[in-house]
Amino acid sequence: MKQTAVSFRAAKGDHKLAMITAYDYSIARLMDGAADAILVGDSLGMVMMGLEDTLSVGMEDMIHHCAAVARAATSALVVCDMPFMSYQVSPQQACENAGRLVREGRAQAVKLEGGADFAPHVEAIVRASIPVMGHIGLTPQSLHSLGGYKVQGKSAAAAQKMLDDARALEQAGAFALVLECVPTPLAARVTEAVGIPTIGIGAGPHCDGQVLVWQDMLGITERLAPKFVKRFAPIGDAMRAAFADYAAEVRSGSFPGPEHGYGMDEELLEKIY
Ligand code: KIV
């Protein structure tokens, strides 16, 4: 069954939701069917482009990668991140760029970072019939104003603001909410306070679903994985070993073997000689 923003939202209270990031066709093919949603995250700046943070990722990058993922996803919902400064300026700018992610990137929903301040932006996009996933807690595009990548909502005021933000985004029409780096009890409180699914990353087990960056969960990246990442398989080690084996076999001449080549008609060969 093809997941939609409507079926995704309806899962709250019925079953947990699994979302994984992907940025290309082959990897998205592997996770389609397992994941309820595939997120083309702006984390692609770091894991695909080698950038220091997500701030330099642009609309063209997102569209390019989202279109590749969308071609692969036959059952998972495809959610695409709105990159830094593609929506912050105004609800109109948000609406126009969300439209590009759907029209050119074939996204089925968009995700944007921010709380109540961005409710008008969410409302404008939803009014254009584009489903929106909110993202609160640690919002990496606000790296400089937050003072770094830190757990959020640790004071009473910050926790209350997070609850207010979650309610404002639900009210604005968001169909789900990512909670990033939020203390487990606060994420549980937000989850029970809203009628839309919360998708946690570093937000504990009480959220309605979870999301991880695929390179983190399979050990592909060399960056230090955050505490909330579980390595589900050491694929990075296996890949590194395979690349080294290949290079060694090329150098020793043992690859390619006779079974990897193509034959030719003997008579034709004689004529050539
Ligand atoms: O960009 C991303 O991959 C994300 C997830 C970490 C939620 O926003």
PDB file of C-alpha atoms and ligand atoms in Angstrom:
ATOM      1  CA  MET A   1       0.000   0.000   0.000  1.00  0.00           C
ATOM      2  CA  LYS A   2       1.313   3.459  -0.894  1.00  0.00           C
ATOM      3  CA  GLN A   3       1.798   5.613   2.192  1.00  0.00           C
ATOM      4  CA  THR A   4       0.403   9.116   1.980  1.00  0.00           C
ATOM      5  CA  ALA A   5       0.490  12.001   4.408  1.00  0.00           C
ATOM      6  CA  VAL A   6      -3.092  11.023   5.286  1.00  0.00           C
ATOM      7  CA  SER A   7      -2.271   7.374   6.122  1.00  0.00           C
ATOM      8  CA  PHE A   8       0.892   8.495   7.920  1.00  0.00           C
ATOM      9  CA  ARG A   9      -1.084  10.826  10.152  1.00  0.00           C
ATOM     10  CA  ALA A  10      -3.746   8.171  10.769  1.00  0.00           C
ATOM     11  CA  ALA A  11      -1.116   5.781  12.166  1.00  0.00           C
ATOM     12  CA  LYS A  12      -0.955   7.712  15.449  1.00  0.00           C
ATOM     13  CA  GLY A  13      -2.100   5.459  18.279  1.00  0.00           C
ATOM     14  CA  ASP A  14      -2.303   2.469  15.923  1.00  0.00           C
ATOM     15  CA  HIS A  15       1.288   1.594  15.031  1.00  0.00           C
ATOM     16  CA  LYS A  16       4.759   3.138  15.205  1.00  0.00           C
ATOM     17  CA  LEU A  17       6.186   4.819  12.137  1.00  0.00           C
ATOM     18  CA  ALA A  18       9.675   4.261  10.700  1.00  0.00           C
ATOM     19  CA  MET A  19      11.278   7.006   8.622  1.00  0.00           C
ATOM     20  CA  ILE A  20      14.810   6.843   7.161  1.00  0.00           C
ATOM     21  CA  THR A  21      16.702   9.415   5.140  1.00  0.00           C
ATOM     22  CA  ALA A  22      17.783   8.685   1.566  1.00  0.00           C
ATOM     23  CA  TYR A  23      19.275  10.845  -1.143  1.00  0.00           C
ATOM     24  CA  ASP A  24      19.548   8.576  -4.176  1.00  0.00           C
ATOM     25  CA  TYR A  25      17.646   5.982  -6.203  1.00  0.00           C
ATOM     26  CA  SER A  26      19.563   2.806  -5.256  1.00  0.00           C
ATOM     27  CA  ILE A  27      19.449   3.315  -1.500  1.00  0.00           C
ATOM     28  CA  ALA A  28      15.807   4.420  -1.624  1.00  0.00           C
ATOM     29  CA  ARG A  29      14.973   1.191  -3.518  1.00  0.00           C
ATOM     30  CA  LEU A  30      16.551  -0.819  -0.681  1.00  0.00           C
ATOM     31  CA  MET A  31      14.476   0.851   2.032  1.00  0.00           C
ATOM     32  CA  ASP A  32      11.192   1.240   0.155  1.00  0.00           C
ATOM     33  CA  GLY A  33       8.791  -1.290   1.633  1.00  0.00           C
ATOM     34  CA  ALA A  34      10.602  -1.300   4.982  1.00  0.00           C
ATOM     35  CA  ALA A  35      10.232   2.398   5.790  1.00  0.00           C
ATOM     36  CA  ASP A  36       6.868   4.157   6.060  1.00  0.00           C
ATOM     37  CA  ALA A  37       8.485   7.370   4.895  1.00  0.00           C
ATOM     38  CA  ILE A  38      11.744   8.317   3.211  1.00  0.00           C
ATOM     39  CA  LEU A  39      13.086  11.718   4.156  1.00  0.00           C
ATOM     40  CA  VAL A  40      15.262  13.540   1.655  1.00  0.00           C
ATOM     41  CA  GLY A  41      16.871  15.508   4.447  1.00  0.00           C
ATOM     42  CA  ASP A  42      19.057  18.562   4.054  1.00  0.00           C
ATOM     43  CA  SER A  43      21.541  16.433   6.022  1.00  0.00           C
ATOM     44  CA  LEU A  44      22.552  15.540   2.465  1.00  0.00           C
ATOM     45  CA  GLY A  45      24.819  18.584   2.714  1.00  0.00           C
ATOM     46  CA  MET A  46      26.930  16.720   5.224  1.00  0.00           C
ATOM     47  CA  VAL A  47      26.604  13.066   4.243  1.00  0.00           C
ATOM     48  CA  MET A  48      26.493  13.465   0.440  1.00  0.00           C
ATOM     49  CA  MET A  49      28.316  16.737  -0.232  1.00  0.00           C
ATOM     50  CA  GLY A  50      30.860  16.801   2.594  1.00  0.00           C
ATOM     51  CA  LEU A  51      29.708  20.191   3.889  1.00  0.00           C
ATOM     52  CA  GLU A  52      30.222  21.246   7.490  1.00  0.00           C
ATOM     53  CA  ASP A  53      26.518  21.888   8.148  1.00  0.00           C
ATOM     54  CA  THR A  54      23.176  22.147   6.315  1.00  0.00           C
ATOM     55  CA  LEU A  55      23.291  25.906   5.723  1.00  0.00           C
ATOM     56  CA  SER A  56      24.735  25.895   2.191  1.00  0.00           C
ATOM     57  CA  VAL A  57      22.311  23.326   0.793  1.00  0.00           C
ATOM     58  CA  GLY A  58      20.110  24.908  -1.882  1.00  0.00           C
ATOM     59  CA  MET A  59      16.838  24.246  -3.641  1.00  0.00           C
ATOM     60  CA  GLU A  60      18.577  22.739  -6.698  1.00  0.00           C
ATOM     61  CA  ASP A  61      20.394  20.207  -4.477  1.00  0.00           C
ATOM     62  CA  MET A  62      17.135  19.188  -2.803  1.00  0.00           C
ATOM     63  CA  ILE A  63      15.214  18.916  -6.071  1.00  0.00           C
ATOM     64  CA  HIS A  64      17.955  16.836  -7.719  1.00  0.00           C
ATOM     65  CA  HIS A  65      18.135  14.307  -4.872  1.00  0.00           C
ATOM     66  CA  CYS A  66      14.399  14.217  -4.188  1.00  0.00           C
ATOM     67  CA  ALA A  67      13.592  13.409  -7.815  1.00  0.00           C
ATOM     68  CA  ALA A  68      15.961  10.410  -7.668  1.00  0.00           C
ATOM     69  CA  VAL A  69      14.376   9.142  -4.432  1.00  0.00           C
ATOM     70  CA  ALA A  70      10.832   9.706  -5.700  1.00  0.00           C
ATOM     71  CA  ARG A  71      11.557   7.497  -8.740  1.00  0.00           C
ATOM     72  CA  ALA A  72      12.452   4.674  -6.332  1.00  0.00           C
ATOM     73  CA  ALA A  73       9.688   4.954  -3.743  1.00  0.00           C
ATOM     74  CA  THR A  74       6.699   2.872  -4.720  1.00  0.00           C
ATOM     75  CA  SER A  75       5.311   2.427  -1.199  1.00  0.00           C
ATOM     76  CA  ALA A  76       7.060   4.878   1.159  1.00  0.00           C
ATOM     77  CA  LEU A  77       5.912   8.471   1.534  1.00  0.00           C
ATOM     78  CA  VAL A  78       8.571  10.835   0.145  1.00  0.00           C
ATOM     79  CA  VAL A  79       9.169  13.871   2.370  1.00  0.00           C
ATOM     80  CA  CYS A  80      11.626  16.552   1.247  1.00  0.00           C
ATOM     81  CA  ASP A  81      13.341  19.103   3.483  1.00  0.00           C
ATOM     82  CA  MET A  82      12.992  22.783   2.681  1.00  0.00           C
ATOM     83  CA  PRO A  83      16.573  24.079   2.755  1.00  0.00           C
ATOM     84  CA  PHE A  84      17.835  27.091   4.705  1.00  0.00           C
ATOM     85  CA  MET A  85      16.371  30.413   3.470  1.00  0.00           C
ATOM     86  CA  SER A  86      13.947  28.718   1.080  1.00  0.00           C
ATOM     87  CA  TYR A  87      10.971  29.473   3.382  1.00  0.00           C
ATOM     88  CA  GLN A  88      12.098  31.753   6.242  1.00  0.00           C
ATOM     89  CA  VAL A  89      11.527  35.011   4.308  1.00  0.00           C
ATOM     90  CA  SER A  90       7.738  34.829   3.970  1.00  0.00           C
ATOM     91  CA  PRO A  91       4.749  32.460   3.672  1.00  0.00           C
ATOM     92  CA  GLN A  92       4.702  33.275  -0.040  1.00  0.00           C
ATOM     93  CA  GLN A  93       8.337  32.273  -0.512  1.00  0.00           C
ATOM     94  CA  ALA A  94       7.635  29.100   1.516  1.00  0.00           C
ATOM     95  CA  CYS A  95       4.670  28.255  -0.669  1.00  0.00           C
ATOM     96  CA  GLU A  96       6.540  28.840  -3.939  1.00  0.00           C
ATOM     97  CA  ASN A  97       9.510  26.714  -2.933  1.00  0.00           C
ATOM     98  CA  ALA A  98       7.364  23.924  -1.458  1.00  0.00           C
ATOM     99  CA  GLY A  99       5.630  23.913  -4.842  1.00  0.00           C
ATOM    100  CA  ARG A 100       8.985  23.457  -6.613  1.00  0.00           C
ATOM    101  CA  LEU A 101       9.876  20.500  -4.388  1.00  0.00           C
ATOM    102  CA  VAL A 102       6.587  18.854  -5.327  1.00  0.00           C
ATOM    103  CA  ARG A 103       6.529  19.828  -9.014  1.00  0.00           C
ATOM    104  CA  GLU A 104      10.210  19.366  -9.880  1.00  0.00           C
ATOM    105  CA  GLY A 105      11.380  17.031  -7.087  1.00  0.00           C
ATOM    106  CA  ARG A 106       8.164  14.940  -6.988  1.00  0.00           C
ATOM    107  CA  ALA A 107       8.041  15.179  -3.167  1.00  0.00           C
ATOM    108  CA  GLN A 108       4.741  14.122  -1.593  1.00  0.00           C
ATOM    109  CA  ALA A 109       5.260  16.286   1.485  1.00  0.00           C
ATOM    110  CA  VAL A 110       7.766  18.881   2.679  1.00  0.00           C
ATOM    111  CA  LYS A 111       9.435  19.363   6.053  1.00  0.00           C
ATOM    112  CA  LEU A 112      10.486  22.666   7.544  1.00  0.00           C
ATOM    113  CA  GLU A 113      12.216  23.628  10.774  1.00  0.00           C
ATOM    114  CA  GLY A 114      10.737  26.020  13.323  1.00  0.00           C
ATOM    115  CA  GLY A 115       7.867  26.516  15.749  1.00  0.00           C
ATOM    116  CA  ALA A 116       4.964  28.954  16.155  1.00  0.00           C
ATOM    117  CA  ASP A 117       6.830  31.716  14.255  1.00  0.00           C
ATOM    118  CA  PHE A 118       6.463  29.565  11.149  1.00  0.00           C
ATOM    119  CA  ALA A 119       2.810  28.645  11.601  1.00  0.00           C
ATOM    120  CA  PRO A 120       1.773  31.163   8.885  1.00  0.00           C
ATOM    121  CA  HIS A 121       4.306  29.583   6.508  1.00  0.00           C
ATOM    122  CA  VAL A 122       2.938  26.083   7.250  1.00  0.00           C
ATOM    123  CA  GLU A 123      -0.612  27.338   6.776  1.00  0.00           C
ATOM    124  CA  ALA A 124       0.232  28.861   3.386  1.00  0.00           C
ATOM    125  CA  ILE A 125       1.818  25.627   2.128  1.00  0.00           C
ATOM    126  CA  VAL A 126      -1.046  23.469   3.445  1.00  0.00           C
ATOM    127  CA  ARG A 127      -3.509  25.834   1.761  1.00  0.00           C
ATOM    128  CA  ALA A 128      -1.731  25.027  -1.504  1.00  0.00           C
ATOM    129  CA  SER A 129      -2.555  21.320  -0.855  1.00  0.00           C
ATOM    130  CA  ILE A 130       1.018  20.361   0.063  1.00  0.00           C
ATOM    131  CA  PRO A 131       1.336  18.314   3.278  1.00  0.00           C
ATOM    132  CA  VAL A 132       3.842  19.719   5.786  1.00  0.00           C
ATOM    133  CA  MET A 133       5.889  17.919   8.431  1.00  0.00           C
ATOM    134  CA  GLY A 134       7.122  20.249  11.189  1.00  0.00           C
ATOM    135  CA  HIS A 135      10.527  19.951  12.874  1.00  0.00           C
ATOM    136  CA  ILE A 136      11.172  21.309  16.384  1.00  0.00           C
ATOM    137  CA  GLY A 137      13.669  20.741  19.180  1.00  0.00           C
ATOM    138  CA  LEU A 138      17.163  20.923  17.755  1.00  0.00           C
ATOM    139  CA  THR A 139      16.719  22.616  14.390  1.00  0.00           C
ATOM    140  CA  PRO A 140      20.111  22.394  12.644  1.00  0.00           C
ATOM    141  CA  GLN A 141      19.410  25.364  10.357  1.00  0.00           C
ATOM    142  CA  SER A 142      19.383  27.520  13.536  1.00  0.00           C
ATOM    143  CA  LEU A 143      22.798  26.211  14.521  1.00  0.00           C
ATOM    144  CA  HIS A 144      24.264  29.687  15.064  1.00  0.00           C
ATOM    145  CA  SER A 145      21.387  31.124  17.093  1.00  0.00           C
ATOM    146  CA  LEU A 146      21.128  27.958  19.221  1.00  0.00           C
ATOM    147  CA  GLY A 147      24.857  28.109  19.954  1.00  0.00           C
ATOM    148  CA  GLY A 148      25.599  24.633  18.542  1.00  0.00           C
ATOM    149  CA  TYR A 149      24.034  21.193  18.299  1.00  0.00           C
ATOM    150  CA  LYS A 150      22.511  20.802  21.776  1.00  0.00           C
ATOM    151  CA  VAL A 151      19.647  18.983  23.464  1.00  0.00           C
ATOM    152  CA  GLN A 152      16.689  21.405  23.555  1.00  0.00           C
ATOM    153  CA  GLY A 153      13.850  22.067  26.022  1.00  0.00           C
ATOM    154  CA  LYS A 154      15.877  21.637  29.178  1.00  0.00           C
ATOM    155  CA  SER A 155      14.443  24.612  31.128  1.00  0.00           C
ATOM    156  CA  ALA A 156      10.776  24.978  32.171  1.00  0.00           C
ATOM    157  CA  ALA A 157      10.362  27.926  29.789  1.00  0.00           C
ATOM    158  CA  ALA A 158      11.986  26.093  26.879  1.00  0.00           C
ATOM    159  CA  ALA A 159       9.885  22.979  27.541  1.00  0.00           C
ATOM    160  CA  GLN A 160       6.697  25.067  27.622  1.00  0.00           C
ATOM    161  CA  LYS A 161       7.719  26.807  24.387  1.00  0.00           C
ATOM    162  CA  MET A 162       8.236  23.435  22.726  1.00  0.00           C
ATOM    163  CA  LEU A 163       4.741  22.332  23.736  1.00  0.00           C
ATOM    164  CA  ASP A 164       3.304  25.629  22.436  1.00  0.00           C
ATOM    165  CA  ASP A 165       5.259  25.264  19.174  1.00  0.00           C
ATOM    166  CA  ALA A 166       3.988  21.712  18.676  1.00  0.00           C
ATOM    167  CA  ARG A 167       0.381  22.800  19.210  1.00  0.00           C
ATOM    168  CA  ALA A 168       0.795  25.821  16.908  1.00  0.00           C
ATOM    169  CA  LEU A 169       2.179  23.642  14.104  1.00  0.00           C
ATOM    170  CA  GLU A 170      -0.646  21.126  14.507  1.00  0.00           C
ATOM    171  CA  GLN A 171      -3.111  24.003  14.449  1.00  0.00           C
ATOM    172  CA  ALA A 172      -1.477  25.357  11.282  1.00  0.00           C
ATOM    173  CA  GLY A 173      -2.134  22.025   9.571  1.00  0.00           C
ATOM    174  CA  ALA A 174       1.116  20.039   9.894  1.00  0.00           C
ATOM    175  CA  PHE A 175       0.467  16.285   9.502  1.00  0.00           C
ATOM    176  CA  ALA A 176       3.449  15.165  11.633  1.00  0.00           C
ATOM    177  CA  LEU A 177       6.286  16.601  13.704  1.00  0.00           C
ATOM    178  CA  VAL A 178       9.951  15.686  13.954  1.00  0.00           C
ATOM    179  CA  LEU A 179      11.310  16.089  17.487  1.00  0.00           C
ATOM    180  CA  GLU A 180      15.108  16.258  17.423  1.00  0.00           C
ATOM    181  CA  CYS A 181      17.306  16.028  20.526  1.00  0.00           C
ATOM    182  CA  VAL A 182      14.519  16.454  23.056  1.00  0.00           C
ATOM    183  CA  PRO A 183      14.641  14.942  26.576  1.00  0.00           C
ATOM    184  CA  THR A 184      12.653  11.684  26.647  1.00  0.00           C
ATOM    185  CA  PRO A 185       9.981  12.838  29.189  1.00  0.00           C
ATOM    186  CA  LEU A 186       9.371  16.092  27.289  1.00  0.00           C
ATOM    187  CA  ALA A 187       9.048  14.237  23.962  1.00  0.00           C
ATOM    188  CA  ALA A 188       6.507  11.938  25.666  1.00  0.00           C
ATOM    189  CA  ARG A 189       4.566  15.001  26.902  1.00  0.00           C
ATOM    190  CA  VAL A 190       4.567  16.616  23.434  1.00  0.00           C
ATOM    191  CA  THR A 191       3.488  13.294  21.895  1.00  0.00           C
ATOM    192  CA  GLU A 192       0.433  13.077  24.128  1.00  0.00           C
ATOM    193  CA  ALA A 193      -0.363  16.780  23.707  1.00  0.00           C
ATOM    194  CA  VAL A 194      -0.809  16.668  19.920  1.00  0.00           C
ATOM    195  CA  GLY A 195      -3.081  14.642  17.675  1.00  0.00           C
ATOM    196  CA  ILE A 196      -0.456  14.222  14.943  1.00  0.00           C
ATOM    197  CA  PRO A 197       2.431  11.708  14.982  1.00  0.00           C
ATOM    198  CA  THR A 198       5.730  12.772  16.525  1.00  0.00           C
ATOM    199  CA  ILE A 199       8.813  11.328  14.854  1.00  0.00           C
ATOM    200  CA  GLY A 200      11.782  11.288  17.186  1.00  0.00           C
ATOM    201  CA  ILE A 201      15.504  11.475  16.589  1.00  0.00           C
ATOM    202  CA  GLY A 202      17.283  11.572  19.919  1.00  0.00           C
ATOM    203  CA  ALA A 203      13.881  12.029  21.589  1.00  0.00           C
ATOM    204  CA  GLY A 204      13.379   8.645  23.251  1.00  0.00           C
ATOM    205  CA  PRO A 205      10.992   5.746  22.745  1.00  0.00           C
ATOM    206  CA  HIS A 206       7.635   7.417  23.445  1.00  0.00           C
ATOM    207  CA  CYS A 207       7.374   9.239  20.115  1.00  0.00           C
ATOM    208  CA  ASP A 208       4.950   7.848  17.537  1.00  0.00           C
ATOM    209  CA  GLY A 209       7.842   7.009  15.223  1.00  0.00           C
ATOM    210  CA  GLN A 210      11.583   7.368  14.686  1.00  0.00           C
ATOM    211  CA  VAL A 211      13.892   8.706  11.998  1.00  0.00           C
ATOM    212  CA  LEU A 212      17.600   8.079  11.413  1.00  0.00           C
ATOM    213  CA  VAL A 213      20.115   9.163   8.786  1.00  0.00           C
ATOM    214  CA  TRP A 214      20.920   5.962   6.859  1.00  0.00           C
ATOM    215  CA  GLN A 215      24.671   6.555   6.761  1.00  0.00           C
ATOM    216  CA  ASP A 216      24.677   6.843  10.561  1.00  0.00           C
ATOM    217  CA  MET A 217      22.678   3.659  11.164  1.00  0.00           C
ATOM    218  CA  LEU A 218      24.919   1.629   8.844  1.00  0.00           C
ATOM    219  CA  GLY A 219      28.235   3.159   9.868  1.00  0.00           C
ATOM    220  CA  ILE A 220      29.066   4.767   6.519  1.00  0.00           C
ATOM    221  CA  THR A 221      30.097   8.199   7.800  1.00  0.00           C
ATOM    222  CA  GLU A 222      33.402   8.867   9.462  1.00  0.00           C
ATOM    223  CA  ARG A 223      31.933  11.641  11.648  1.00  0.00           C
ATOM    224  CA  LEU A 224      31.359  10.758  15.278  1.00  0.00           C
ATOM    225  CA  ALA A 225      27.796   9.438  15.510  1.00  0.00           C
ATOM    226  CA  PRO A 226      25.572  11.186  18.087  1.00  0.00           C
ATOM    227  CA  LYS A 227      24.484   9.223  21.191  1.00  0.00           C
ATOM    228  CA  PHE A 228      21.010   8.551  19.773  1.00  0.00           C
ATOM    229  CA  VAL A 229      22.323   6.629  16.757  1.00  0.00           C
ATOM    230  CA  LYS A 230      22.196   2.844  16.846  1.00  0.00           C
ATOM    231  CA  ARG A 231      24.437   1.115  14.319  1.00  0.00           C
ATOM    232  CA  PHE A 232      22.178  -1.564  12.822  1.00  0.00           C
ATOM    233  CA  ALA A 233      24.920  -3.091  10.642  1.00  0.00           C
ATOM    234  CA  PRO A 234      28.628  -2.301  10.127  1.00  0.00           C
ATOM    235  CA  ILE A 235      28.213  -1.802   6.379  1.00  0.00           C
ATOM    236  CA  GLY A 236      30.877   0.917   6.255  1.00  0.00           C
ATOM    237  CA  ASP A 237      33.544  -1.557   7.446  1.00  0.00           C
ATOM    238  CA  ALA A 238      32.360  -4.175   4.945  1.00  0.00           C
ATOM    239  CA  MET A 239      32.491  -1.602   2.104  1.00  0.00           C
ATOM    240  CA  ARG A 240      35.949  -0.373   3.031  1.00  0.00           C
ATOM    241  CA  ALA A 241      37.215  -3.988   3.086  1.00  0.00           C
ATOM    242  CA  ALA A 242      35.577  -4.712  -0.295  1.00  0.00           C
ATOM    243  CA  PHE A 243      37.165  -1.615  -1.908  1.00  0.00           C
ATOM    244  CA  ALA A 244      40.579  -2.650  -0.554  1.00  0.00           C
ATOM    245  CA  ASP A 245      40.123  -6.255  -1.815  1.00  0.00           C
ATOM    246  CA  TYR A 246      39.157  -4.977  -5.257  1.00  0.00           C
ATOM    247  CA  ALA A 247      42.179  -2.662  -5.478  1.00  0.00           C
ATOM    248  CA  ALA A 248      44.499  -5.465  -4.311  1.00  0.00           C
ATOM    249  CA  GLU A 249      43.093  -7.910  -6.894  1.00  0.00           C
ATOM    250  CA  VAL A 250      43.427  -5.355  -9.716  1.00  0.00           C
ATOM    251  CA  ARG A 251      47.038  -4.744  -8.735  1.00  0.00           C
ATOM    252  CA  SER A 252      47.857  -8.455  -8.437  1.00  0.00           C
ATOM    253  CA  GLY A 253      46.071  -9.288 -11.719  1.00  0.00           C
ATOM    254  CA  SER A 254      43.678 -11.781 -10.106  1.00  0.00           C
ATOM    255  CA  PHE A 255      40.698  -9.619 -11.099  1.00  0.00           C
ATOM    256  CA  PRO A 256      39.209  -9.841 -13.682  1.00  0.00           C
ATOM    257  CA  GLY A 257      39.319 -13.650 -14.023  1.00  0.00           C
ATOM    258  CA  PRO A 258      38.365 -15.598 -17.187  1.00  0.00           C
ATOM    259  CA  GLU A 259      34.748 -15.769 -15.948  1.00  0.00           C
ATOM    260  CA  HIS A 260      34.478 -11.969 -16.067  1.00  0.00           C
ATOM    261  CA  GLY A 261      35.482 -11.628 -19.767  1.00  0.00           C
ATOM    262  CA  TYR A 262      33.751 -12.202 -23.119  1.00  0.00           C
ATOM    263  CA  GLY A 263      34.839 -14.883 -25.660  1.00  0.00           C
ATOM    264  CA  MET A 264      35.228 -14.474 -29.408  1.00  0.00           C
ATOM    265  CA  ASP A 265      34.869 -16.762 -32.409  1.00  0.00           C
ATOM    266  CA  GLU A 266      38.249 -18.547 -33.032  1.00  0.00           C
ATOM    267  CA  GLU A 267      38.074 -18.199 -36.846  1.00  0.00           C
ATOM    268  CA  LEU A 268      37.391 -14.505 -36.634  1.00  0.00           C
ATOM    269  CA  LEU A 269      40.276 -14.166 -34.233  1.00  0.00           C
ATOM    270  CA  GLU A 270      42.637 -15.929 -36.665  1.00  0.00           C
ATOM    271  CA  LYS A 271      41.591 -13.573 -39.464  1.00  0.00           C
ATOM    272  CA  ILE A 272      42.468 -10.596 -37.345  1.00  0.00           C
ATOM    273  CA  TYR A 273      45.891 -12.017 -36.625  1.00  0.00           C
TER     274      TYR A 273
HETATM  275  O1  KIV B   1      18.048  16.523   7.429  1.00  0.00           O
HETATM  276  C1  KIV B   1      17.723  15.503   8.050  1.00  0.00           C
HETATM  277  O2  KIV B   1      18.199  14.393   7.784  1.00  0.00           O
HETATM  278  C2  KIV B   1      16.745  15.644   9.128  1.00  0.00           C
HETATM  279  C3  KIV B   1      16.579  14.495  10.067  1.00  0.00           C
HETATM  280  C4  KIV B   1      17.776  14.337  10.904  1.00  0.00           C
HETATM  281  C5  KIV B   1      15.342  14.605  10.858  1.00  0.00           C
HETATM  282  O3  KIV B   1      16.127  16.656   9.242  1.00  0.00           O
END
